[in-house]
Amino acid sequence: MKRNFNDDISTPEKFVITLELVPGREFSGRTTDSIKEISNQAFVDGRISAVSITDNPGGNPALSPDVLGRDILDKGMDVIVHFTCRDANRMGLESRALQLAHMGLKNILALTGDYSGQGFGGRGTPVFDFDSVILTSMLNDLNRRLIKVGHDSVFVTGCAISPFKYTEAESWIQYKKLERKIEEGASFAITQLGYDIDKYEELLFFMRDKELEVPTLASLYHLGRGAARVMNGGKVPGVHVSSDLFNTIEKQWDIPEEGRAAAIERTARLGVVLKGIGYKGIHLGGIHGSFAVVERILDRMEAIEHNWQEYRADFQEDKKDRFYLYHKDMDPKQKIPAKDPITLNLSESCHYLFLRAAHDLFFDKAASLAPMYKKLSSSLDKTKRSWMLKRFVEDPFKKIVLSCEGCGDCGIQHVGFLCPESGCPKHTRNGACGGSKDGYCEVNTDKLCVWVRAYKRMKKYGETDKLTAEYVPPRLWELKDTSSWVNFHLDRDHQRESK
Ligand code: SF4
C-alpha cells in the first residue's frame, strides 16, 4: 500500500518517521541512484512515512526535488518537497506550486531558504520576493482557489522552526514567527537540528502554552565527524552542534568503527528521548549511500525506547549564559525572566524614537491631520508632481536614515522602524529567518540581524507585542521608484490590502 504522510501525521497514535535526502549537482548518477534506492528500501521497510527532498541546499544548484519526488512517488513512497523562496519570484513560486499539484506532489515544506550559493559564473541573485510566512499564505490561498473550482484540497504545507536560539531576541522572534506560519496555514512543523534536549522541549512547551496544535517532527541526524565539524563551525544555518559534542565525536572517530557505532547509538538515543518527551515523530537526516543505517537506528530505537529517560542526560547542555524560555524544571508557567538587560545604545534609541514619532505624526490614518495629508498626496499625484516630493525630500531623508532602496511600499513600521529591504538580505517581513547566530545575521555575519535590533528597540520601550503581531503581506513591486509617502496616503501600498 502506498505511504500517505498526511494520514500518518493525522493519526493520533502514530509515531511518524521521515527521511531527509539531499540531491546532488547531477541529473543522474551515484547520488540520484542512491536517493531512489534508499526511498525504495524505506518503502519496503514500512516504518518511514515519507522522504523529504531538499531544494538547492546551501543555495547551490542541485537536481530538483520535484522531478526526483515524482519518480519516488511512482514507487509508492510519499514525498515532502522542500520549497524555498530564494530562486524565484512570486510568479515562479506559484507556477512551481501548480506544477507540483499537477505532478501529485502535495506535501510541501515551505521555507525562506538559505542564502544564494555558487552557480554558473559565481553567486546568483537572491530573489526572496516572499518569506516563508508569505509562501505559506500563498499555498493556502491556492488551496482555497482550487477547492472553489472543484478540486480537493491540494497542498499539505509544513513549516520549519529553529528552537536552537540562545538569545532572548532570536528565541522570541522564532516562536512568534511560528505562530504566524500556523495562522497562515502550516499544518505540520519540522524543527531544525540541535542536540540540546531542553531547547527541543522548550518548543513543545511553547506550542502547548499557545495551543498550537500541529504535529511536530524533531530533526535528528546521523552525525559523522565531517558533518559535526561543519555544523559546529556554524556553516549550516540554524543548526546547533556544541563544541563538547564535536570533541566527543572527534575522539570516537579515532577508531572509525567506534565512531560509526557511536553515531548510530547517539541517533537512536536522541530519537527515543524525542519520542518520550512528546514529539509526533522524527525527521532523520545524514543518510547517504544506503538504507541499512536507518534500519539499524530504528531497530535500536525499538530496543531501548522503554528506557528513554535514561538517555535524556546525554543531550543536556550547559545552560550558562544562554536564554531559555522556561525555568530549569521546564515548567511552562514559570518563564525565565530576561537575563540580559536590554542594552540599546543612544543612536539606536534616538533613531527609533525619532522615526516612531514621525510615523505617529505623518502616517497614522486615524490621526486628525490624516485627511490633509491625503488631500496633499492626491493633489501631487493628479498634477504628476509626486516624483518631486520623492526626489527632493523623501529620498534624501530616507537614504540617510534608513539606507532606503526606494521600493515605494514602505515596511519599516513592521520591523521596529528598520528597513526589511536594505536591512535584511532575505527581505523578511514576518520575522527572522532561522539562520541568525548569537544575534548576528546569517549572511552579513558582522551585523546584528535586523529583527534582533528591532526586538531590542521594542523591548526597551515595552512594545514587543507589536512586533510580528500580525501577517505582513508581500511588497507591491508596481510601486518601485514611486513615493511611499503618497502611496500610503492614497491607499496604494501593502497596507491597503485586505487578505
Ligand atoms: S537580517 Fe536576520 S532575517 Fe535577515 S537574512 Fe540576516 S539573519 Fe536572516
mmCIF file with all atom_site columns, C-alpha atoms and ligand atoms in Angstrom, residues 115 423-428 431-437 440-444 448-452, ligand 1:
data_model
loop_
_atom_site.group_PDB
_atom_site.id
_atom_site.type_symbol
_atom_site.label_atom_id
_atom_site.label_alt_id
_atom_site.label_comp_id
_atom_site.label_asym_id
_atom_site.label_entity_id
_atom_site.label_seq_id
_atom_site.pdbx_PDB_ins_code
_atom_site.Cartn_x
_atom_site.Cartn_y
_atom_site.Cartn_z
_atom_site.occupancy
_atom_site.B_iso_or_equiv
_atom_site.pdbx_formal_charge
_atom_site.auth_seq_id
_atom_site.auth_comp_id
_atom_site.auth_asym_id
_atom_site.auth_atom_id
_atom_site.pdbx_PDB_model_num
ATOM   1  C  CA  . TYR A 1 115 ? 21.066 32.474 1.023  1.00 0.00 ? 115 TYR A CA  1
ATOM   2  C  CA  . GLY A 1 423 ? 18.495 45.782 6.421  1.00 0.00 ? 423 GLY A CA  1
ATOM   3  C  CA  . CYS A 1 424 ? 17.782 42.107 5.698  1.00 0.00 ? 424 CYS A CA  1
ATOM   4  C  CA  . PRO A 1 425 ? 19.496 40.261 2.819  1.00 0.00 ? 425 PRO A CA  1
ATOM   5  C  CA  . LYS A 1 426 ? 16.438 37.993 2.589  1.00 0.00 ? 426 LYS A CA  1
ATOM   6  C  CA  . HIS A 1 427 ? 13.935 40.863 2.828  1.00 0.00 ? 427 HIS A CA  1
ATOM   7  C  CA  . THR A 1 428 ? 11.951 39.060 5.522  1.00 0.00 ? 428 THR A CA  1
ATOM   8  C  CA  . GLY A 1 431 ? 10.173 37.634 11.416 1.00 0.00 ? 431 GLY A CA  1
ATOM   9  C  CA  . ALA A 1 432 ? 13.749 36.453 11.154 1.00 0.00 ? 432 ALA A CA  1
ATOM   10 C  CA  . CYS A 1 433 ? 14.919 33.546 9.042  1.00 0.00 ? 433 CYS A CA  1
ATOM   11 C  CA  . GLY A 1 434 ? 16.337 30.627 11.006 1.00 0.00 ? 434 GLY A CA  1
ATOM   12 C  CA  . GLY A 1 435 ? 19.938 31.403 10.126 1.00 0.00 ? 435 GLY A CA  1
ATOM   13 C  CA  . SER A 1 436 ? 20.953 34.025 12.683 1.00 0.00 ? 436 SER A CA  1
ATOM   14 C  CA  . LYS A 1 437 ? 23.628 33.027 15.190 1.00 0.00 ? 437 LYS A CA  1
ATOM   15 C  CA  . TYR A 1 440 ? 24.133 38.077 14.123 1.00 0.00 ? 440 TYR A CA  1
ATOM   16 C  CA  . CYS A 1 441 ? 22.921 37.808 10.552 1.00 0.00 ? 441 CYS A CA  1
ATOM   17 C  CA  . GLU A 1 442 ? 23.406 34.562 8.617  1.00 0.00 ? 442 GLU A CA  1
ATOM   18 C  CA  . VAL A 1 443 ? 24.610 36.495 5.569  1.00 0.00 ? 443 VAL A CA  1
ATOM   19 C  CA  . ASN A 1 444 ? 26.291 39.629 6.911  1.00 0.00 ? 444 ASN A CA  1
ATOM   20 C  CA  . LEU A 1 448 ? 23.187 42.131 14.043 1.00 0.00 ? 448 LEU A CA  1
ATOM   21 C  CA  . CYS A 1 449 ? 20.109 40.526 12.489 1.00 0.00 ? 449 CYS A CA  1
ATOM   22 C  CA  . VAL A 1 450 ? 17.648 43.311 11.704 1.00 0.00 ? 450 VAL A CA  1
ATOM   23 C  CA  . TRP A 1 451 ? 14.989 41.507 13.782 1.00 0.00 ? 451 TRP A CA  1
ATOM   24 C  CA  . VAL A 1 452 ? 17.276 41.336 16.794 1.00 0.00 ? 452 VAL A CA  1
HETATM 25 S  S1  . SF4 B 2 .   ? 18.945 40.007 8.806  1.00 0.00 ? 1   SF4 B S1  1
HETATM 26 FE FE1 . SF4 B 2 .   ? 18.148 38.317 10.092 1.00 0.00 ? 1   SF4 B FE1 1
HETATM 27 S  S2  . SF4 B 2 .   ? 16.366 37.570 8.941  1.00 0.00 ? 1   SF4 B S2  1
HETATM 28 FE FE2 . SF4 B 2 .   ? 17.592 38.781 7.502  1.00 0.00 ? 1   SF4 B FE2 1
HETATM 29 S  S3  . SF4 B 2 .   ? 18.965 37.277 6.491  1.00 0.00 ? 1   SF4 B S3  1
HETATM 30 FE FE3 . SF4 B 2 .   ? 20.071 38.125 8.249  1.00 0.00 ? 1   SF4 B FE3 1
HETATM 31 S  S4  . SF4 B 2 .   ? 19.639 36.630 9.909  1.00 0.00 ? 1   SF4 B S4  1
HETATM 32 FE FE4 . SF4 B 2 .   ? 18.112 36.274 8.333  1.00 0.00 ? 1   SF4 B FE4 1
#
